[in-house]
Short mmCIF file of C-alpha atoms and ligand atoms in Angstrom, two decimals:
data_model
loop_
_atom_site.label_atom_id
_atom_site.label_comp_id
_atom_site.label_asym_id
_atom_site.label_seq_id
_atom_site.Cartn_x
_atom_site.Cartn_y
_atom_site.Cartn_z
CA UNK A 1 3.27 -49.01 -13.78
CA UNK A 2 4.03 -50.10 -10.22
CA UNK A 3 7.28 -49.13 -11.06
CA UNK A 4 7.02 -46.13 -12.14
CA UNK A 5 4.84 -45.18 -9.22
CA UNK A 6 7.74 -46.67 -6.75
CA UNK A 7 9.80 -43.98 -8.23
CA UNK A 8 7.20 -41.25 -7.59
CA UNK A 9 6.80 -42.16 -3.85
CA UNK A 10 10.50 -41.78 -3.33
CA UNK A 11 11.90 -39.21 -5.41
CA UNK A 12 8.82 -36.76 -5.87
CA UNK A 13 9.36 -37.10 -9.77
CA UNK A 14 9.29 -39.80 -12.07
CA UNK A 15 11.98 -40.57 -15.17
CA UNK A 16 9.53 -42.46 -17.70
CA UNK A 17 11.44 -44.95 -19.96
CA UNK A 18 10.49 -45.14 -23.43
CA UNK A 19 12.32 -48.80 -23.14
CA UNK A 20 10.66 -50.13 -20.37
CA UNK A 21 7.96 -52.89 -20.71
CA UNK A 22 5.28 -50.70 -22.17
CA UNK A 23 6.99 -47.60 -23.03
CA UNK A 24 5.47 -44.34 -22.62
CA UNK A 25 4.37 -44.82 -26.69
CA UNK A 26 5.90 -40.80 -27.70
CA UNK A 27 8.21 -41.41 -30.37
CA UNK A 28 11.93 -40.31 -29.06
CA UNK A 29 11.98 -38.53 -33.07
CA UNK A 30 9.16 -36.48 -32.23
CA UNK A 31 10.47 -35.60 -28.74
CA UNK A 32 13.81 -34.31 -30.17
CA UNK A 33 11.79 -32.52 -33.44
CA UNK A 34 9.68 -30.60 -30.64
CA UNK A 35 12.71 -29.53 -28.88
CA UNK A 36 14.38 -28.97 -31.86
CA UNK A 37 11.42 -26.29 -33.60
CA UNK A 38 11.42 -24.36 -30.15
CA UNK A 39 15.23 -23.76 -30.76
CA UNK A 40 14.40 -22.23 -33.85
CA UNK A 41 12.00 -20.26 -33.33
CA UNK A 42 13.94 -18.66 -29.94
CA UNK A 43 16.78 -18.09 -32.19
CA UNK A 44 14.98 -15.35 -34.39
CA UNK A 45 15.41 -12.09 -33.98
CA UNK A 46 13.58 -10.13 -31.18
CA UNK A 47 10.91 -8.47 -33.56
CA UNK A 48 10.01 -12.06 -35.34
CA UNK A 49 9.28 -13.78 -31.83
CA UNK A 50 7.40 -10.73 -31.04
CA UNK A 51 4.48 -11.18 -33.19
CA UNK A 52 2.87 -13.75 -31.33
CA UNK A 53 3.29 -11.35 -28.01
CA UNK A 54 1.57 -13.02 -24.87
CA UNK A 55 -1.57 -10.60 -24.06
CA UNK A 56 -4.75 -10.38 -21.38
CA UNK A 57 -6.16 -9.93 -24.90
CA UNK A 58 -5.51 -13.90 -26.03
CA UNK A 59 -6.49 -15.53 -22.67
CA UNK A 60 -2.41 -14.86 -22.06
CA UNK A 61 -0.98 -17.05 -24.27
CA UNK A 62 1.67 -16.28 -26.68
CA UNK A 63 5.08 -15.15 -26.54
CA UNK A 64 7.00 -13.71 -23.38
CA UNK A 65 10.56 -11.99 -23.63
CA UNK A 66 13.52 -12.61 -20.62
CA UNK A 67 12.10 -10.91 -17.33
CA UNK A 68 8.25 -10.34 -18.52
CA UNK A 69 7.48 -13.80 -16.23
CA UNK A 70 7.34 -12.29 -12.77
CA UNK A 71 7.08 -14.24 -9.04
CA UNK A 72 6.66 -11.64 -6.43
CA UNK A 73 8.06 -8.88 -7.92
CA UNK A 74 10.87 -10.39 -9.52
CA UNK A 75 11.38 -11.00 -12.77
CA UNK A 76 12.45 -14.04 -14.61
CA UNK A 77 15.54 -15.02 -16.76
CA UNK A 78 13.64 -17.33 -19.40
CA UNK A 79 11.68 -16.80 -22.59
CA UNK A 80 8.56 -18.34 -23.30
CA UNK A 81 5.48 -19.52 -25.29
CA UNK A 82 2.42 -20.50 -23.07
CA UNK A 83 -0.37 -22.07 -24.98
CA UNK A 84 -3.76 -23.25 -23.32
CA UNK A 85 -6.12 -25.14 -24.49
CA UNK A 86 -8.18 -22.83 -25.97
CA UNK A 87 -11.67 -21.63 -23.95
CA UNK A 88 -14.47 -19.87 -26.11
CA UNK A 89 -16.95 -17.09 -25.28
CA UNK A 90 -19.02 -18.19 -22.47
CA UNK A 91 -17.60 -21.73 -22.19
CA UNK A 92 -16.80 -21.41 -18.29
CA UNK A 93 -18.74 -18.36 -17.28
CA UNK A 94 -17.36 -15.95 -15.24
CA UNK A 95 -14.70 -18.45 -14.19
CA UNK A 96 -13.54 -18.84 -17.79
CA UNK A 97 -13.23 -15.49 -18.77
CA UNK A 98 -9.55 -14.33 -18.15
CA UNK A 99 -8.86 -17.71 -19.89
CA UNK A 100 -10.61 -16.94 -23.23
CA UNK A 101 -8.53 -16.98 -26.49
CA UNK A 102 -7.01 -18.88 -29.06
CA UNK A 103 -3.46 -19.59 -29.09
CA UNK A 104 -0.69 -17.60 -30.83
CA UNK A 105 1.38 -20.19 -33.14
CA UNK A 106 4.59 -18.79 -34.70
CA UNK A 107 4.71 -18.75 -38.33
CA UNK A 108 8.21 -19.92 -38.46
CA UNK A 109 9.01 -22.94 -37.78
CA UNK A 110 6.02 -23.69 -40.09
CA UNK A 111 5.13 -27.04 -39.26
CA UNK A 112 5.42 -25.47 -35.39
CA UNK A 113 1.59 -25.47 -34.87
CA UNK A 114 0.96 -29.09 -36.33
CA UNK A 115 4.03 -30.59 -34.13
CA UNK A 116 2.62 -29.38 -31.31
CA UNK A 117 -0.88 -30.15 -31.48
CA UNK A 118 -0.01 -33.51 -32.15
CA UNK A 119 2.15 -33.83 -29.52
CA UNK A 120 -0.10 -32.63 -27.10
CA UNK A 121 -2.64 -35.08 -27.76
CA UNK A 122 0.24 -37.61 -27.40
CA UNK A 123 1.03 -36.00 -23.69
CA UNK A 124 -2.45 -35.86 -23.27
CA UNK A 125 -2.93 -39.37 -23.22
CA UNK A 126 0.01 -40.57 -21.64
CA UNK A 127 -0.80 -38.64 -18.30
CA UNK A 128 -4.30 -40.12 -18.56
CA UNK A 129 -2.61 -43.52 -17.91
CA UNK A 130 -0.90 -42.30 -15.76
CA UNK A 131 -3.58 -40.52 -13.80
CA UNK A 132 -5.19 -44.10 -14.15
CA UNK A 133 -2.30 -46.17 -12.40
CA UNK A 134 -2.44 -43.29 -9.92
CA UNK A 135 -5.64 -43.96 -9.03
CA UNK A 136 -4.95 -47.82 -8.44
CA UNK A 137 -1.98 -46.93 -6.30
CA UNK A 138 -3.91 -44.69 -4.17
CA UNK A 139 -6.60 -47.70 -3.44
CA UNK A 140 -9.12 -46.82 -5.82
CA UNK A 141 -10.44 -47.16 -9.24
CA UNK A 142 -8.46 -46.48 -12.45
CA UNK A 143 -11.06 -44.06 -13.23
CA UNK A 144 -10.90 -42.45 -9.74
CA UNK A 145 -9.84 -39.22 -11.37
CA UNK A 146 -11.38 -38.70 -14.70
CA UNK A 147 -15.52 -37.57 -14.65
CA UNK A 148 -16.06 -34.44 -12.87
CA UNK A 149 -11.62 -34.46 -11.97
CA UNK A 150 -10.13 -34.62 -14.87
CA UNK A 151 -12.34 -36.30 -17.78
CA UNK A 152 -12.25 -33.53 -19.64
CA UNK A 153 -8.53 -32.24 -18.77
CA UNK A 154 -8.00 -29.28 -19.38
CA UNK A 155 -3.76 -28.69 -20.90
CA UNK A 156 -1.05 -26.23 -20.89
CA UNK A 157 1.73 -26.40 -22.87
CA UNK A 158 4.69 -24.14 -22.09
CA UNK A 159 7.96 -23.99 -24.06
CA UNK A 160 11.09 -22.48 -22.65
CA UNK A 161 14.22 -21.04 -23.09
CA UNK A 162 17.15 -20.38 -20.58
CA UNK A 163 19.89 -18.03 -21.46
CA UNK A 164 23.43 -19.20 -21.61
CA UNK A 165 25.23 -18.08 -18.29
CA UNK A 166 27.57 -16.67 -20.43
CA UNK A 167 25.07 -13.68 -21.67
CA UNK A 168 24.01 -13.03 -18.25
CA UNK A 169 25.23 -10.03 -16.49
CA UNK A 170 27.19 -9.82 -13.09
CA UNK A 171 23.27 -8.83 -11.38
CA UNK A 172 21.72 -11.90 -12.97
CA UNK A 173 24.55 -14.16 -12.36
CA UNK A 174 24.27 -13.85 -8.43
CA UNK A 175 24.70 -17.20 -6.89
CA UNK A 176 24.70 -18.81 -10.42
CA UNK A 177 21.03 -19.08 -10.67
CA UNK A 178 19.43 -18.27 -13.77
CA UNK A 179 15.71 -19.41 -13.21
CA UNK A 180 14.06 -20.61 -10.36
CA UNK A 181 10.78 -22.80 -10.58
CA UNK A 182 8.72 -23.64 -7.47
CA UNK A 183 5.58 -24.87 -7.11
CA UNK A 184 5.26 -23.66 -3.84
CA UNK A 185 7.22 -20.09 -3.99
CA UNK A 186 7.24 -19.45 0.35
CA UNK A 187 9.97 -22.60 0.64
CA UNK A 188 12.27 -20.96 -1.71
CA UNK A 189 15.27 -20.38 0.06
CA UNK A 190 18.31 -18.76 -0.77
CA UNK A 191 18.61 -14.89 -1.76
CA UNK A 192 18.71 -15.36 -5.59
CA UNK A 193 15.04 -14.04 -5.61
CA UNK A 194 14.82 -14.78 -9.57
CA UNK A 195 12.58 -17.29 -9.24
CA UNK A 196 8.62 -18.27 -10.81
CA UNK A 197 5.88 -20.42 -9.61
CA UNK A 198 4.41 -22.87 -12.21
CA UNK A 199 0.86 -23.58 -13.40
CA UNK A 200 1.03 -27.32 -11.51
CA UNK A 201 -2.14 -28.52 -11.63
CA UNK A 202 -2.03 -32.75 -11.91
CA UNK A 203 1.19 -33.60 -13.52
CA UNK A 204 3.83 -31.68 -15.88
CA UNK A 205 5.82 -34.01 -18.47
CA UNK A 206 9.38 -32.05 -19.19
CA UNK A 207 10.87 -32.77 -22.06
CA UNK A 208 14.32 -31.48 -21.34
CA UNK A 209 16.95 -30.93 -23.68
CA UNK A 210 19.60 -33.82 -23.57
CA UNK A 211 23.03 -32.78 -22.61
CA UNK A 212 22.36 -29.95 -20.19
CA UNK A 213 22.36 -30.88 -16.69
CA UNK A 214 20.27 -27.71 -15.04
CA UNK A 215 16.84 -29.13 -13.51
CA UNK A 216 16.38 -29.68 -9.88
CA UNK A 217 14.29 -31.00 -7.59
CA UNK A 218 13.91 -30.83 -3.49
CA UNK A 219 13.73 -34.42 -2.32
CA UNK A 220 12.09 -35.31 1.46
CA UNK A 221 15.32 -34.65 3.25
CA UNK A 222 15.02 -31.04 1.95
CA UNK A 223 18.21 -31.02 -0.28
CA UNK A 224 18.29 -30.08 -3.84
CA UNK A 225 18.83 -33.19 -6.01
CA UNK A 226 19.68 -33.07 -9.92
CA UNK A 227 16.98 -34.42 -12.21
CA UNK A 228 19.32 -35.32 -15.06
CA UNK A 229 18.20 -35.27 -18.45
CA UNK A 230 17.99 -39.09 -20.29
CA UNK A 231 17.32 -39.19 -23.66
CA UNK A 232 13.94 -40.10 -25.07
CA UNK A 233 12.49 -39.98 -20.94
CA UNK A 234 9.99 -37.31 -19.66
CA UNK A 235 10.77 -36.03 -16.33
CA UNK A 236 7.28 -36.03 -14.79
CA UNK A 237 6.20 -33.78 -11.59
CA UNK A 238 3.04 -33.91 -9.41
CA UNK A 239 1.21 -31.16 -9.39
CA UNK A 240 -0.53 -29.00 -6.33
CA UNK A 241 -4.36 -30.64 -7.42
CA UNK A 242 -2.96 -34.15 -6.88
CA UNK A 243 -1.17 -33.20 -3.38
CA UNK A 244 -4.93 -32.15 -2.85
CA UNK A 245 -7.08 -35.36 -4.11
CA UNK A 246 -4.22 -37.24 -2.90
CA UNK A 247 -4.87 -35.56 0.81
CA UNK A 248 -1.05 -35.28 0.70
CA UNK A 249 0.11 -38.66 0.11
CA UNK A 250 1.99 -36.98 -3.20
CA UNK A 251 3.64 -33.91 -2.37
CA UNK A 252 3.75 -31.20 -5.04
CA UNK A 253 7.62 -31.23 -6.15
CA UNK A 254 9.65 -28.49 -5.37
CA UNK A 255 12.02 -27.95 -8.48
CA UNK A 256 14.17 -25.10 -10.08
CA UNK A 257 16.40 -24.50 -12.82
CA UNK A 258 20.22 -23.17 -12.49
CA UNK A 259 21.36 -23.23 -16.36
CA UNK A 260 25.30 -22.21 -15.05
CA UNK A 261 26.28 -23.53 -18.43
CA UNK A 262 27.59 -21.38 -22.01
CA UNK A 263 24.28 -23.09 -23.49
CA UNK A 264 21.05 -21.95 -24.32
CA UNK A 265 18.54 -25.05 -22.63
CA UNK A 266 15.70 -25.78 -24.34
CA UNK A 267 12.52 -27.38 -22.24
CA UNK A 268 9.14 -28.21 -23.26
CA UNK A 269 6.71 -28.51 -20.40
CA UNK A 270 3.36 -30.06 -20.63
CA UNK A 271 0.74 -29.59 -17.78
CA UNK A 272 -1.94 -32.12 -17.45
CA UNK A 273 -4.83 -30.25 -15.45
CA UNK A 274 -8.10 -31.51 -13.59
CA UNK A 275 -11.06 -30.08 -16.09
CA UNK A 276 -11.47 -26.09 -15.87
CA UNK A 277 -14.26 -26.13 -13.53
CA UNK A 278 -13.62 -29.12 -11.21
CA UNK A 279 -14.08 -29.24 -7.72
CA UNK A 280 -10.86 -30.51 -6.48
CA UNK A 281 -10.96 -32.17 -2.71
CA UNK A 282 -9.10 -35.09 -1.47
CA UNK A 283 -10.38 -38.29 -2.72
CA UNK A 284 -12.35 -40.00 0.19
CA UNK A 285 -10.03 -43.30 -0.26
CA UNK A 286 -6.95 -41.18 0.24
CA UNK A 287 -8.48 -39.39 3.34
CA UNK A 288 -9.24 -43.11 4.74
CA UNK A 289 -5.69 -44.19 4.54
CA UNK A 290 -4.16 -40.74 5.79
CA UNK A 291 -6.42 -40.94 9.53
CA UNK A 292 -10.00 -39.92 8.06
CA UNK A 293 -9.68 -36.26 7.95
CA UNK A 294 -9.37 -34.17 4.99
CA UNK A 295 -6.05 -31.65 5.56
CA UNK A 296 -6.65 -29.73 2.70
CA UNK A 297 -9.52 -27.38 1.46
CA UNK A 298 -11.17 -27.98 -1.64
CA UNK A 299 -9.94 -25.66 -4.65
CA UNK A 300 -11.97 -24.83 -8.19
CA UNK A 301 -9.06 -25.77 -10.82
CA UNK A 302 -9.96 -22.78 -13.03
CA UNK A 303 -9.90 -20.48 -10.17
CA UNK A 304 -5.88 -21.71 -8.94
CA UNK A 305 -4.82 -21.38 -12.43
CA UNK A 306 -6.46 -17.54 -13.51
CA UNK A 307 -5.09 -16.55 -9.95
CA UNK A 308 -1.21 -17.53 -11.29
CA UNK A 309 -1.67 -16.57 -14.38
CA UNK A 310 -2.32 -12.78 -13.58
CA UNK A 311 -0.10 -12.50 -10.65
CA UNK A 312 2.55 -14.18 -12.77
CA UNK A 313 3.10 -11.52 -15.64
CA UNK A 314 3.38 -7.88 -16.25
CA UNK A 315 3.22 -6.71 -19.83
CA UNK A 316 5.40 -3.92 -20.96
CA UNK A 317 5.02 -2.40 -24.44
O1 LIG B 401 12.82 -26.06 -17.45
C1 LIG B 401 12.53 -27.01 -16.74
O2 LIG B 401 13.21 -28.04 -16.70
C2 LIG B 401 11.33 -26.96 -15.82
C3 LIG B 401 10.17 -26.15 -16.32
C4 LIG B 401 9.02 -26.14 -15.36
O3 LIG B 401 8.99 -26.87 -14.42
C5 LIG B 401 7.88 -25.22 -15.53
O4 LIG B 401 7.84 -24.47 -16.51
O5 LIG B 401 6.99 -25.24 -14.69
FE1 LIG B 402 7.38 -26.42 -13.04
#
């Protein structure tokens, strides 16, 4: 773990092995079969994927077409399925309400919905460990973050689907860049405005397909770094709610995705969140080692994420 979290310090992201000591215990089959039943179901015809369309109606999950994902105005070149874990009437109060809904599984693939669930409670508990050697790391407990933080996490689950450059017209092929992800969307630079902010709450595992080099990420000297895909690793981000309980000793990576390739890229993302309704603040023990004060204000989770999730999409009939 010590390792791992070595790699985090330097590089903003982590690459975890499945081969190292302990492994991080998701079978490399089940990795590939995930990757593999979001291929097939983005490779049906418009008015299939369409069925499971992404509404305010379903808490917003579901299904989003090329350009419905918006960042200030602009829209983006990816499909998508967002699933959330799934809030009921009156769970969260007011706070939960945008978020209410069950999710939208496909019919086809048909072992889609089973896949997934399982392998979310796989992703689930990997970042839990993680979260755990996190909290050594930082000078506190392993169970600094779970309770009230993150001891009942609340999950996204988001799976994507960049067009091949080769479909892209002259507009959308300006500067090569065919979708932008940023976590924090006023240091994007460039003028290639196509570009989205992600949900980022704790940690995002990205399960990348294998062969296409497209991911990004903005290292401390500010220059854009591949984050090359290995087979059977997870490519794992930290999130904006761990830059905050961290009081900034992990920065919230800056990343992006330039598929300038004839090949449709598959990627699976799974967000690990704090629970819906927790208080996030830097952890005392991280303000202690960063000069006593606290540089960031506290943020309610559930708050952060309904704020991106209606400024991030416009629905069009
Ligand atoms: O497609 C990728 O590699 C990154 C996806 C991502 O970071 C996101 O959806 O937030
Ligand atoms: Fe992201």
């Amino acid at each position: 773990m010590r390792q791992i979290l070595v790699l985090f310090w330097r590089n903003g992201i982590i690459q975890m092995w499945p081969k190292m000591k302990k492994g991080h215990g998701i079978p490399i089959s089940l990795m590939e079969e995930i990757k593999s039943v979001t291929r097939e179901y983005f490779h049906q015809p418009y008015e299939e994927k369409i069925k499971i369309k992404l509404s305010a109606a379903t808490g917003y999950r579901g299904y989003q077409r090329f350009r419905e994902n918006i960042t200030k105005g602009i829209p983006d070149m990816q499909e998508a399925i967002d699933f959330y874990r799934e809030v009921e009437l009156g769970m969260y109060g007011h706070l939960g309400e945008v978020m209410q809904g069950s999710n939208l599984w496909p019919s086809n693939p048909s072992k889609f919905k089973q896949l997934m669930e399982h392998y979310i409670d796989l992703c689930t508990d990997v970042s839990r460990k993680i979260m755990r050697g996190i909290g050594l790391a930082l000078g506190g407990s392993a169970d600094e973050m779970e309770g009230e933080i993150a001891g009942d996490p609340f999950w996204v689950l988001r799976t994507i689907g960049y067009p091949a450059s080769s479909i892209l017209d002259e507009h959308d092929k300006a500067d090569n860049v065919v979708g932008w992800i940023s976590h924090s969307p006023a240091l994007i630079i460039g003028n290639h405005e196509n570009l989205f902010s992600c949900i980022s709450g704790l940690l995002t595992l990205l399960n990348q397909d294998d062969d296409i080099f497209a991911l990004q990420v903005r290292n401390k000297s500010d220059e854009w770094i591949s984050a090359p895909p290995v087979p059977g690793t997870f490519v794992c981000n930290i999130g904006d709610m761990l830059k905050i309980l961290s009081n900034g000793i992990y920065e919230s990576t800056l990343h992006r995705v330039i598929n300038n390739t004839p090949r449709y890229r598959i990627c699976v993302a799974y967000f690990y969140e704090p629970n819906f309704d927790a208080a996030v603040e830097p952890l005392d023990v991280c303000s202690q080692k960063t000069g006593g004060t606290k540089s960031f204000e506290g943020a309610v989770y559930g708050k952060h994420l309904v704020s991106k999730v209606i400024n991030n999409f416009v629905m069009r009939d």
